[in-house]
Tab-separated table of C-alpha atoms in Angstrom:
chain	number	residue	atom	x	y	z
R	1	UNK	CA	0.000	0.000	0.000
R	2	UNK	CA	2.863	2.373	0.736
R	3	UNK	CA	4.206	1.931	-2.769
R	4	UNK	CA	0.820	2.754	-4.289
R	5	UNK	CA	0.480	5.905	-2.162
R	6	UNK	CA	3.929	7.186	-3.073
R	7	UNK	CA	3.251	6.515	-6.736
R	8	UNK	CA	-0.015	8.455	-6.540
R	9	UNK	CA	1.728	11.324	-4.750
R	10	UNK	CA	4.438	11.364	-7.388
R	11	UNK	CA	1.791	11.571	-10.131
R	12	UNK	CA	0.091	14.468	-8.379
R	13	UNK	CA	3.412	16.302	-8.002
R	14	UNK	CA	4.138	15.836	-11.678
R	15	UNK	CA	0.572	16.887	-12.560
R	16	UNK	CA	0.207	13.794	-14.726
R	17	UNK	CA	-3.187	12.191	-15.073
R	18	UNK	CA	-3.249	8.358	-14.903
R	19	UNK	CA	-4.741	8.307	-18.383
R	20	UNK	CA	-1.449	9.636	-19.744
R	21	UNK	CA	0.466	6.752	-18.193
R	22	UNK	CA	-0.915	3.987	-20.355
R	23	UNK	CA	2.258	2.031	-20.009
R	24	UNK	CA	5.095	1.691	-17.542
R	25	UNK	CA	7.605	2.976	-20.112
R	26	UNK	CA	5.723	6.279	-20.491
R	27	UNK	CA	5.736	6.927	-16.728
R	28	UNK	CA	9.439	6.133	-16.446
R	29	UNK	CA	10.230	8.556	-19.264
R	30	UNK	CA	8.287	11.403	-17.640
R	31	UNK	CA	9.841	10.763	-14.238
R	32	UNK	CA	13.295	10.717	-15.807
R	33	UNK	CA	12.535	13.988	-17.579
R	34	UNK	CA	11.492	15.564	-14.274
R	35	UNK	CA	14.675	14.368	-12.518
R	36	UNK	CA	16.830	15.748	-15.342
R	37	UNK	CA	15.088	19.088	-14.926
R	38	UNK	CA	15.957	19.154	-11.227
R	39	UNK	CA	19.596	18.327	-11.994
R	40	UNK	CA	19.807	21.166	-14.536
R	41	UNK	CA	18.237	23.570	-12.021
R	42	UNK	CA	20.763	22.475	-9.368
R	43	UNK	CA	23.701	23.029	-11.730
R	44	UNK	CA	22.420	26.490	-12.621
R	45	UNK	CA	22.134	27.455	-8.960
R	46	UNK	CA	25.426	25.845	-7.895
R	47	UNK	CA	27.852	28.680	-8.812
R	48	UNK	CA	25.739	31.239	-6.953
R	49	UNK	CA	25.479	28.947	-3.946
R	50	UNK	CA	29.223	28.299	-3.923
R	51	UNK	CA	29.887	32.050	-3.758
R	52	UNK	CA	28.539	32.051	-0.184
R	53	UNK	CA	31.295	31.651	2.397
R	54	UNK	CA	29.926	30.486	5.783
R	55	UNK	CA	33.005	31.808	7.616
R	56	UNK	CA	32.660	35.246	5.977
R	57	UNK	CA	28.997	35.527	5.004
R	58	UNK	CA	29.084	39.263	4.250
R	59	UNK	CA	32.473	39.295	2.493
R	60	UNK	CA	32.556	40.960	-0.921
R	61	UNK	CA	34.378	43.517	-3.042
R	62	UNK	CA	32.335	46.651	-3.654
R	63	UNK	CA	33.221	48.911	-6.578
R	64	UNK	CA	31.774	52.400	-6.134
R	65	UNK	CA	31.495	54.996	-8.898
R	66	UNK	CA	31.093	58.597	-7.709
R	67	UNK	CA	30.461	61.248	-10.355
R	68	UNK	CA	32.281	64.277	-8.965
R	69	UNK	CA	31.759	66.700	-11.886
R	70	UNK	CA	30.070	67.037	-15.266
R	71	UNK	CA	32.012	67.887	-18.418
R	72	UNK	CA	30.979	69.190	-21.829
R	73	UNK	CA	30.355	65.651	-23.154
R	74	UNK	CA	30.345	63.451	-20.077
R	75	UNK	CA	31.565	63.253	-16.519
R	76	UNK	CA	34.519	62.701	-14.195
R	77	UNK	CA	34.139	59.811	-11.749
R	78	UNK	CA	36.148	58.567	-8.772
R	79	UNK	CA	36.109	54.754	-8.751
R	80	UNK	CA	36.808	53.104	-5.394
R	81	UNK	CA	37.339	49.357	-4.921
R	82	UNK	CA	36.815	48.266	-1.299
R	83	UNK	CA	37.672	44.746	-0.205
R	84	UNK	CA	35.248	43.830	2.578
R	85	UNK	CA	36.469	40.233	2.754
R	86	UNK	CA	37.908	39.347	6.142
R	87	UNK	CA	40.735	37.057	4.997
R	88	UNK	CA	40.893	37.082	1.184
R	89	UNK	CA	43.276	39.625	-0.345
R	90	UNK	CA	44.294	40.376	-3.939
R	91	UNK	CA	47.959	39.521	-4.404
R	92	UNK	CA	50.429	40.511	-7.084
R	93	UNK	CA	50.076	40.933	-10.076
R	94	UNK	CA	46.919	42.600	-8.791
R	95	UNK	CA	43.340	43.213	-9.835
R	96	UNK	CA	41.989	43.597	-13.351
R	97	UNK	CA	38.652	45.355	-13.785
R	98	UNK	CA	36.494	45.295	-16.901
R	99	UNK	CA	33.045	46.461	-18.006
R	100	UNK	CA	30.984	47.230	-21.101
R	101	UNK	CA	29.790	50.717	-21.983
R	102	UNK	CA	26.043	51.140	-22.438
R	103	UNK	CA	26.422	53.527	-25.409
R	104	UNK	CA	29.461	54.788	-27.330
R	105	UNK	CA	31.381	56.201	-24.372
R	106	UNK	CA	35.146	56.729	-24.458
R	107	UNK	CA	37.712	57.327	-21.729
R	108	UNK	CA	39.388	60.679	-22.216
R	109	UNK	CA	41.886	60.283	-19.399
R	110	UNK	CA	42.645	58.307	-16.245
R	111	UNK	CA	44.533	59.097	-13.022
R	112	UNK	CA	45.824	56.280	-10.823
R	113	UNK	CA	45.097	53.507	-13.331
R	114	UNK	CA	45.230	52.731	-17.037
R	115	UNK	CA	43.538	50.577	-19.642
R	116	UNK	CA	45.503	47.717	-21.152
R	117	UNK	CA	44.494	48.703	-24.717
R	118	UNK	CA	43.614	51.988	-26.387
R	119	UNK	CA	41.402	50.563	-29.123
R	120	UNK	CA	40.445	52.258	-32.395
R	121	UNK	CA	40.366	56.039	-31.873
R	122	UNK	CA	40.857	56.941	-35.569
R	123	UNK	CA	37.631	58.962	-35.764
R	124	UNK	CA	38.981	61.481	-33.241
R	125	UNK	CA	41.113	64.376	-34.461
R	126	UNK	CA	43.188	66.590	-32.232
R	127	UNK	CA	42.512	65.238	-28.750
R	128	UNK	CA	42.812	61.441	-28.798
R	129	UNK	CA	41.063	59.537	-25.972
R	130	UNK	CA	42.924	57.273	-23.583
R	131	UNK	CA	40.666	54.365	-24.604
R	132	UNK	CA	37.970	53.898	-27.228
R	133	UNK	CA	37.145	50.236	-26.622
R	134	UNK	CA	33.588	49.138	-25.956
R	135	UNK	CA	34.917	46.749	-23.279
R	136	UNK	CA	37.843	48.500	-21.545
R	137	UNK	CA	40.155	46.521	-19.258
R	138	UNK	CA	41.662	48.562	-16.410
R	139	UNK	CA	44.676	47.804	-14.201
R	140	UNK	CA	46.316	49.652	-11.330
R	141	UNK	CA	49.534	51.622	-11.800
R	142	UNK	CA	52.785	50.428	-10.279
R	143	UNK	CA	54.354	52.115	-7.243
R	144	UNK	CA	56.663	55.021	-7.981
R	145	UNK	CA	54.724	56.659	-10.838
R	146	UNK	CA	54.965	60.482	-11.115
R	147	UNK	CA	52.794	62.450	-8.700
R	148	UNK	CA	50.675	63.936	-11.489
R	149	UNK	CA	49.524	60.394	-12.366
R	150	UNK	CA	48.635	59.400	-8.806
R	151	UNK	CA	45.256	59.299	-7.099
R	152	UNK	CA	44.410	58.552	-3.472
R	153	UNK	CA	44.775	54.819	-2.651
R	154	UNK	CA	46.229	54.065	-6.068
R	155	UNK	CA	49.427	52.773	-7.515
R	156	UNK	CA	50.006	49.595	-5.491
R	157	UNK	CA	50.319	47.290	-8.469
R	158	UNK	CA	46.763	46.116	-7.904
R	159	UNK	CA	47.535	44.596	-4.507
R	160	UNK	CA	44.616	44.946	-2.078
R	161	UNK	CA	44.738	43.696	1.509
R	162	UNK	CA	41.981	41.795	3.254
R	163	UNK	CA	39.786	44.036	5.377
R	164	UNK	CA	40.282	41.871	8.469
R	165	UNK	CA	44.069	42.047	8.110
R	166	UNK	CA	44.682	45.665	7.053
R	167	UNK	CA	41.603	47.925	6.698
R	168	UNK	CA	43.684	50.844	5.383
R	169	UNK	CA	45.272	48.733	2.648
R	170	UNK	CA	41.966	47.140	1.643
R	171	UNK	CA	41.057	50.048	-0.670
R	172	UNK	CA	42.174	50.833	-4.223
R	173	UNK	CA	40.963	53.800	-6.276
R	174	UNK	CA	41.395	55.733	-9.522
R	175	UNK	CA	39.778	58.620	-11.436
R	176	UNK	CA	38.310	58.346	-14.909
R	177	UNK	CA	37.081	61.067	-17.290
R	178	UNK	CA	34.323	59.696	-19.551
R	179	UNK	CA	33.234	61.326	-22.811
R	180	UNK	CA	30.456	60.857	-25.397
R	181	UNK	CA	28.224	60.083	-22.412
R	182	UNK	CA	25.301	61.560	-20.546
R	183	UNK	CA	25.789	64.914	-18.839
R	184	UNK	CA	23.093	64.646	-16.151
R	185	UNK	CA	21.624	62.098	-13.763
R	186	UNK	CA	18.835	61.383	-16.241
R	187	UNK	CA	20.991	60.875	-19.335
R	188	UNK	CA	23.886	58.890	-17.845
R	189	UNK	CA	23.756	55.187	-18.709
R	190	UNK	CA	25.366	52.822	-16.226
R	191	UNK	CA	28.087	50.465	-17.513
R	192	UNK	CA	27.191	46.766	-17.659
R	193	UNK	CA	28.835	43.308	-17.582
R	194	UNK	CA	31.419	44.075	-14.898
R	195	UNK	CA	34.222	41.549	-14.439
R	196	UNK	CA	36.972	41.317	-11.827
R	197	UNK	CA	40.123	39.206	-11.725
R	198	UNK	CA	41.867	39.135	-8.403
R	199	UNK	CA	44.369	38.248	-9.845
R	200	UNK	CA	42.848	35.028	-11.239
R	201	UNK	CA	39.227	33.981	-11.837
R	202	UNK	CA	36.663	33.336	-9.114
R	203	UNK	CA	34.816	36.646	-8.813
R	204	UNK	CA	31.296	37.209	-10.133
R	205	UNK	CA	30.018	40.783	-10.312
R	206	UNK	CA	26.408	41.835	-10.184
R	207	UNK	CA	24.806	44.706	-12.111
R	208	UNK	CA	25.478	48.347	-11.260
R	209	UNK	CA	22.868	49.818	-8.915
R	210	UNK	CA	22.239	53.490	-8.216
R	211	UNK	CA	22.601	54.244	-4.481
R	212	UNK	CA	22.431	57.425	-2.382
R	213	UNK	CA	25.246	59.813	-3.281
R	214	UNK	CA	28.458	59.526	-1.286
R	215	UNK	CA	29.015	62.297	1.268
R	216	UNK	CA	32.501	63.811	1.677
R	217	UNK	CA	33.908	65.925	4.492
R	218	UNK	CA	36.331	68.771	3.975
R	219	UNK	CA	39.737	68.346	5.701
R	220	UNK	CA	38.580	70.473	8.648
R	221	UNK	CA	35.342	68.417	8.957
R	222	UNK	CA	33.280	71.615	8.991
R	223	UNK	CA	31.608	71.195	5.611
R	224	UNK	CA	29.936	68.321	3.764
R	225	UNK	CA	29.904	67.849	0.022
R	226	UNK	CA	28.426	64.990	-1.944
R	227	UNK	CA	28.853	63.195	-5.237
R	228	UNK	CA	26.537	64.193	-8.061
R	229	UNK	CA	25.587	60.552	-8.642
R	230	UNK	CA	26.736	57.210	-7.190
R	231	UNK	CA	26.356	53.586	-8.215
R	232	UNK	CA	27.744	50.381	-6.717
R	233	UNK	CA	28.831	47.059	-8.152
R	234	UNK	CA	29.191	44.075	-5.799
R	235	UNK	CA	31.539	41.181	-6.613
R	236	UNK	CA	31.620	37.901	-4.671
R	237	UNK	CA	34.184	35.105	-4.734
R	238	UNK	CA	33.594	31.421	-5.393
R	239	UNK	CA	36.363	28.850	-4.999
R	240	UNK	CA	34.288	26.570	-7.235
R	241	UNK	CA	34.691	29.060	-10.094
R	242	UNK	CA	38.337	29.855	-9.306
R	243	UNK	CA	39.779	26.362	-9.766
R	244	UNK	CA	38.794	22.747	-10.248
R	245	UNK	CA	41.079	21.535	-7.463
R	246	UNK	CA	42.061	22.859	-4.025
R	247	UNK	CA	45.190	24.985	-3.778
R	248	UNK	CA	46.322	23.736	-0.371
R	249	UNK	CA	46.165	20.711	1.889
R	250	UNK	CA	46.524	19.923	5.591
R	251	UNK	CA	48.594	17.313	7.457
R	252	UNK	CA	48.405	16.337	11.146
R	253	UNK	CA	50.652	14.977	13.877
R	254	UNK	CA	50.647	14.813	17.679
R	255	UNK	CA	52.857	14.144	20.690
R	256	UNK	CA	50.714	11.171	21.751
R	257	UNK	CA	51.094	9.214	18.517
R	258	UNK	CA	54.139	8.646	16.322
R	259	UNK	CA	51.954	8.455	13.226
R	260	UNK	CA	52.019	11.501	10.932
R	261	UNK	CA	48.868	11.931	8.877
R	262	UNK	CA	50.014	13.355	5.530
R	263	UNK	CA	48.050	15.333	2.990
R	264	UNK	CA	45.883	13.096	0.781
R	265	UNK	CA	47.573	11.904	-2.412
R	266	UNK	CA	46.967	14.243	-5.377
R	267	UNK	CA	45.052	16.525	-3.011
R	268	UNK	CA	45.408	19.433	-5.456
R	269	UNK	CA	45.291	17.338	-8.619
R	270	UNK	CA	48.266	15.699	-10.267
R	271	UNK	CA	48.135	17.568	-13.585
R	272	UNK	CA	51.553	19.120	-12.811
R	273	UNK	CA	53.147	15.802	-11.848
R	274	UNK	CA	55.184	15.565	-15.055
R	275	UNK	CA	56.565	19.112	-14.741
R	276	UNK	CA	57.536	19.140	-11.065
R	277	UNK	CA	61.075	19.507	-9.704
R	278	UNK	CA	62.661	17.367	-7.023
R	279	UNK	CA	63.999	19.343	-4.075
R	280	UNK	CA	67.416	17.668	-4.197
R	281	UNK	CA	67.941	18.092	-7.945
R	282	UNK	CA	70.248	20.618	-9.629
R	283	UNK	CA	67.234	22.091	-11.412
R	284	UNK	CA	65.906	23.362	-8.073
R	285	UNK	CA	68.981	25.580	-7.655
R	286	UNK	CA	69.409	26.978	-11.161
R	287	UNK	CA	69.294	30.718	-11.773
R	288	UNK	CA	65.920	32.141	-12.772
R	289	UNK	CA	63.849	29.303	-11.359
R	290	UNK	CA	61.824	31.777	-9.260
R	291	UNK	CA	60.922	34.005	-12.214
R	292	UNK	CA	57.153	34.301	-12.444
R	293	UNK	CA	55.365	33.596	-15.739
R	294	UNK	CA	52.813	36.021	-17.163
R	295	UNK	CA	50.099	33.370	-16.961
R	296	UNK	CA	51.063	32.536	-13.336
R	297	UNK	CA	51.767	28.897	-14.244
R	298	UNK	CA	53.123	27.220	-11.084
R	299	UNK	CA	56.363	25.264	-10.906
R	300	UNK	CA	55.876	22.844	-8.033
R	301	UNK	CA	58.223	20.752	-5.992
R	302	UNK	CA	57.527	17.046	-6.484
R	303	UNK	CA	55.337	15.788	-3.635
R	304	UNK	CA	52.698	13.087	-3.292
R	305	UNK	CA	50.001	15.741	-2.751
R	306	UNK	CA	51.143	18.185	-5.505
R	307	UNK	CA	49.816	21.223	-3.645
R	308	UNK	CA	51.426	24.675	-3.753
R	309	UNK	CA	50.758	25.087	-0.015
R	310	UNK	CA	50.753	22.613	2.870
R	311	UNK	CA	49.534	23.525	6.350
R	312	UNK	CA	50.740	21.251	9.153
R	313	UNK	CA	48.914	21.180	12.502
R	314	UNK	CA	50.917	19.518	15.304
R	315	UNK	CA	49.465	18.944	18.767
R	316	UNK	CA	52.683	19.610	20.656
R	317	UNK	CA	52.195	19.658	24.431
R	318	UNK	CA	49.609	18.998	27.111
R	319	UNK	CA	49.566	20.960	30.391
R	320	UNK	CA	47.174	20.855	33.319
R	321	UNK	CA	45.083	23.849	32.213
R	322	UNK	CA	46.471	24.486	28.723
R	323	UNK	CA	47.530	22.713	25.562
R	324	UNK	CA	49.887	23.824	22.807
R	325	UNK	CA	49.725	23.585	19.010
R	326	UNK	CA	52.431	24.223	16.420
R	327	UNK	CA	51.366	25.471	12.985
R	328	UNK	CA	53.711	25.364	9.995
R	329	UNK	CA	52.945	26.632	6.470
R	330	UNK	CA	55.192	25.404	3.652
R	331	UNK	CA	55.335	26.774	0.101
R	332	UNK	CA	56.067	24.217	-2.651
R	333	UNK	CA	55.746	26.662	-5.563
R	334	UNK	CA	59.078	27.873	-6.970
R	335	UNK	CA	57.418	30.757	-8.871
R	336	UNK	CA	55.214	32.286	-6.198
R	337	UNK	CA	55.791	34.071	-2.934
R	338	UNK	CA	52.805	35.074	-0.837
R	339	UNK	CA	52.695	38.633	0.460
R	340	UNK	CA	50.279	39.378	3.309
R	341	UNK	CA	49.187	35.748	3.506
R	342	UNK	CA	46.332	34.692	5.778
R	343	UNK	CA	45.466	31.400	7.468
R	344	UNK	CA	42.002	30.729	8.868
R	345	UNK	CA	41.232	27.797	11.144
R	346	UNK	CA	37.990	26.607	12.679
R	347	UNK	CA	38.229	24.798	16.015
R	348	UNK	CA	35.943	24.911	19.090
R	349	UNK	CA	38.832	25.794	21.439
R	350	UNK	CA	39.793	28.943	19.489
R	351	UNK	CA	37.421	30.758	21.826
R	352	UNK	CA	40.150	30.470	24.473
R	353	UNK	CA	43.369	31.443	22.687
R	354	UNK	CA	45.829	32.568	25.365
R	355	UNK	CA	48.902	33.422	23.311
R	356	UNK	CA	50.109	33.255	19.695
R	357	UNK	CA	53.891	33.414	19.560
R	358	UNK	CA	55.048	34.308	16.024
R	359	UNK	CA	51.889	35.236	14.093
R	360	UNK	CA	49.326	37.961	14.522
R	361	UNK	CA	45.891	36.628	15.407
R	362	UNK	CA	42.351	37.926	15.121
R	363	UNK	CA	39.170	36.050	16.084
R	364	UNK	CA	36.502	35.913	13.379
R	365	UNK	CA	32.973	35.953	14.719
R	366	UNK	CA	30.592	35.842	11.737
R	367	UNK	CA	27.868	34.603	14.083
R	368	UNK	CA	27.848	36.342	17.460
R	369	UNK	CA	26.916	33.232	19.442
R	370	UNK	CA	29.808	31.136	18.064
R	371	UNK	CA	33.481	31.993	18.530
R	372	UNK	CA	35.297	29.038	16.957
R	373	UNK	CA	37.121	30.664	14.024
R	374	UNK	CA	40.313	32.705	13.925
R	375	UNK	CA	42.656	34.268	11.393
R	376	UNK	CA	46.449	33.982	11.628
R	377	UNK	CA	48.684	36.244	9.553
R	378	UNK	CA	52.327	37.299	9.466
R	379	UNK	CA	53.822	40.068	11.545
R	380	UNK	CA	54.701	43.060	9.400
R	381	UNK	CA	58.340	43.147	8.281
R	382	UNK	CA	58.981	39.849	10.104
R	383	UNK	CA	57.128	36.932	8.495
R	384	UNK	CA	54.300	38.480	6.468
R	385	UNK	CA	56.101	37.252	3.315
R	386	UNK	CA	56.038	33.520	2.624
R	387	UNK	CA	58.990	32.915	0.303
R	388	UNK	CA	59.139	30.599	-2.715
R	389	UNK	CA	59.780	26.871	-2.370
R	390	UNK	CA	63.143	26.156	-0.816
R	391	UNK	CA	64.906	26.458	2.550
R	392	UNK	CA	63.179	29.787	3.315
R	393	UNK	CA	59.767	28.773	1.981
R	394	UNK	CA	57.999	28.254	5.293
R	395	UNK	CA	56.632	30.146	8.288
R	396	UNK	CA	55.618	28.696	11.638
R	397	UNK	CA	54.188	29.610	15.007
R	398	UNK	CA	52.853	28.089	18.200
R	399	UNK	CA	49.491	28.671	19.858
R	400	UNK	CA	48.686	28.271	23.539
R	401	UNK	CA	45.038	27.497	24.339
R	402	UNK	CA	43.234	27.271	27.668
R	403	UNK	CA	41.308	24.050	28.206
R	404	UNK	CA	37.555	24.002	28.621
R	405	UNK	CA	37.088	21.097	31.025
R	406	UNK	CA	33.583	20.429	29.747
R	407	UNK	CA	34.634	19.884	26.144
R	408	UNK	CA	38.388	19.279	25.994
R	409	UNK	CA	39.613	15.855	24.893
R	410	UNK	CA	42.272	14.287	22.721
R	411	UNK	CA	39.912	11.517	21.643
R	412	UNK	CA	38.418	11.060	18.165
R	413	UNK	CA	40.529	13.773	16.558
R	414	UNK	CA	38.969	16.576	18.604
R	415	UNK	CA	42.325	18.414	18.810
R	416	UNK	CA	42.477	18.968	15.037
R	417	UNK	CA	40.740	21.774	13.094
R	418	UNK	CA	37.393	21.356	11.351
R	419	UNK	CA	38.275	23.688	8.470
R	420	UNK	CA	41.448	25.393	7.259
R	421	UNK	CA	41.696	28.209	4.698
R	422	UNK	CA	44.855	29.649	3.174
R	423	UNK	CA	44.517	33.041	1.440
R	424	UNK	CA	40.773	32.575	1.356
R	425	UNK	CA	40.707	29.138	-0.290
R	426	UNK	CA	39.626	26.087	1.689
R	427	UNK	CA	42.313	23.424	2.084
R	428	UNK	CA	41.732	19.708	1.745
R	429	UNK	CA	41.866	17.869	5.081
R	430	UNK	CA	42.813	14.189	5.482
R	431	UNK	CA	39.998	11.638	5.979
R	432	UNK	CA	38.913	11.571	9.658
R	433	UNK	CA	39.716	7.868	10.055
R	434	UNK	CA	43.413	8.619	9.370
R	435	UNK	CA	43.856	11.214	12.144
R	436	UNK	CA	46.477	10.395	14.814
R	437	UNK	CA	44.506	8.442	17.416
R	438	UNK	CA	44.886	8.567	21.177
R	439	UNK	CA	46.359	5.301	22.485
R	440	UNK	CA	43.942	3.355	24.654
R	441	UNK	CA	45.080	3.962	28.232
R	442	UNK	CA	41.966	2.647	29.945
R	443	UNK	CA	43.558	-0.725	30.755
R	444	UNK	CA	46.578	-0.008	32.977
R	445	UNK	CA	48.955	-2.819	33.896
R	446	UNK	CA	48.539	-3.320	37.693
R	447	UNK	CA	51.849	-5.201	37.972
R	448	UNK	CA	53.716	-2.182	36.618
R	449	UNK	CA	52.037	0.084	39.170
R	450	UNK	CA	52.868	-2.276	42.075
R	451	UNK	CA	56.484	-2.516	40.910
R	452	UNK	CA	56.799	1.284	40.832
R	453	UNK	CA	55.234	1.614	44.286
R	454	UNK	CA	57.523	-1.078	45.777
R	455	UNK	CA	60.588	0.630	44.253
R	456	UNK	CA	59.533	3.950	45.763
R	457	UNK	CA	59.146	2.370	49.210
R	458	UNK	CA	62.588	0.738	49.009
R	459	UNK	CA	64.091	4.080	48.037
R	460	UNK	CA	62.468	5.784	51.044
R	461	UNK	CA	63.705	3.091	53.506
R	462	UNK	CA	67.269	3.318	52.183
R	463	UNK	CA	67.465	7.084	52.723
């Protein structure tokens, strides 16, 4: 009877009358068609779902356009890129921003940035625009450009810090003068199809939306001015879109077990297995091995996991009221160093961090009731640069944590993190059944205890 009821319910859900199901083959075909439709719908929604980061639910990059003045054939806008992500920065070679003009706009000039191509400006005589392309691609200027080409928060080579690590460095900006465009709030057409590389793929940008005009204060804070028009573009990151495989892995060890749990084999894919370099080979020491390619192709050290980054979590010591963990990050990429790197770990005892010895630390509390996530990052001018693969390609620190007697245990892998992120990308953890296990100490040898007690008594009588 249960089978008949479920079949009837299924027919009602599919809105199929029994008269249409004259044969079993017809029903199977319609059910299969319905299932395929659900799969297609799931695949369509997957990229948008993957862009949500549960450890940084409000993290995004917001690109704000403020029209500060009108010109004879367009406007001058200040474009500000703010990285509101807690632990995901934009490293060298920096961001690349693109969009599509709504009409036949051109860029007359730029301050603090430049387009990668000028395009066809042959129809202009006399004054030639900076860029005439329908789809301009903009990059930041390098440090050290002349002052007349600089704009506030510009000229960092496109490097933008994470907001949780360095709020001041999490902003990049430039000025653009747009021509052959609208000259009022009613005639301006917003650009479309925004794209952002930071520096690789992974970001998806929404449409531009008009928002209340930005308010500025004069240097003495006695007068307010405001932009003539403002619109925002919000870009979110998805690791699913950035790469097919993880970019880092995690290994475990502990003082109570000699077993070291390594990263899973081919954790980051083994597509570079044929082009890797052994650490003890002459090739690893040749001149120019650390020169970066334009396409950022990695040159990895040969390992079983083939990951550019390995994070090792070692449970080091156990005290009465505290326990101690050592964290080591190793770079296996000969062509990449990581400036302003970040490491995020999720563990229930991070709500009682007592001391971090060689890293800076900041708790991340995306949900006020739960404090189990923290961000580690390098101390400025000390270890905030993770060097290329080699003897100097690692950074490490130790963390002292206070025990919570209600929850603390070394059993069942409790001492190891639930999630680990490096530079905003989630790392692959080993399978739970391979974690270093706590030896079973429930059955204590009574003979050994009696022998120790008898020896102690003999020692006391001989004194």
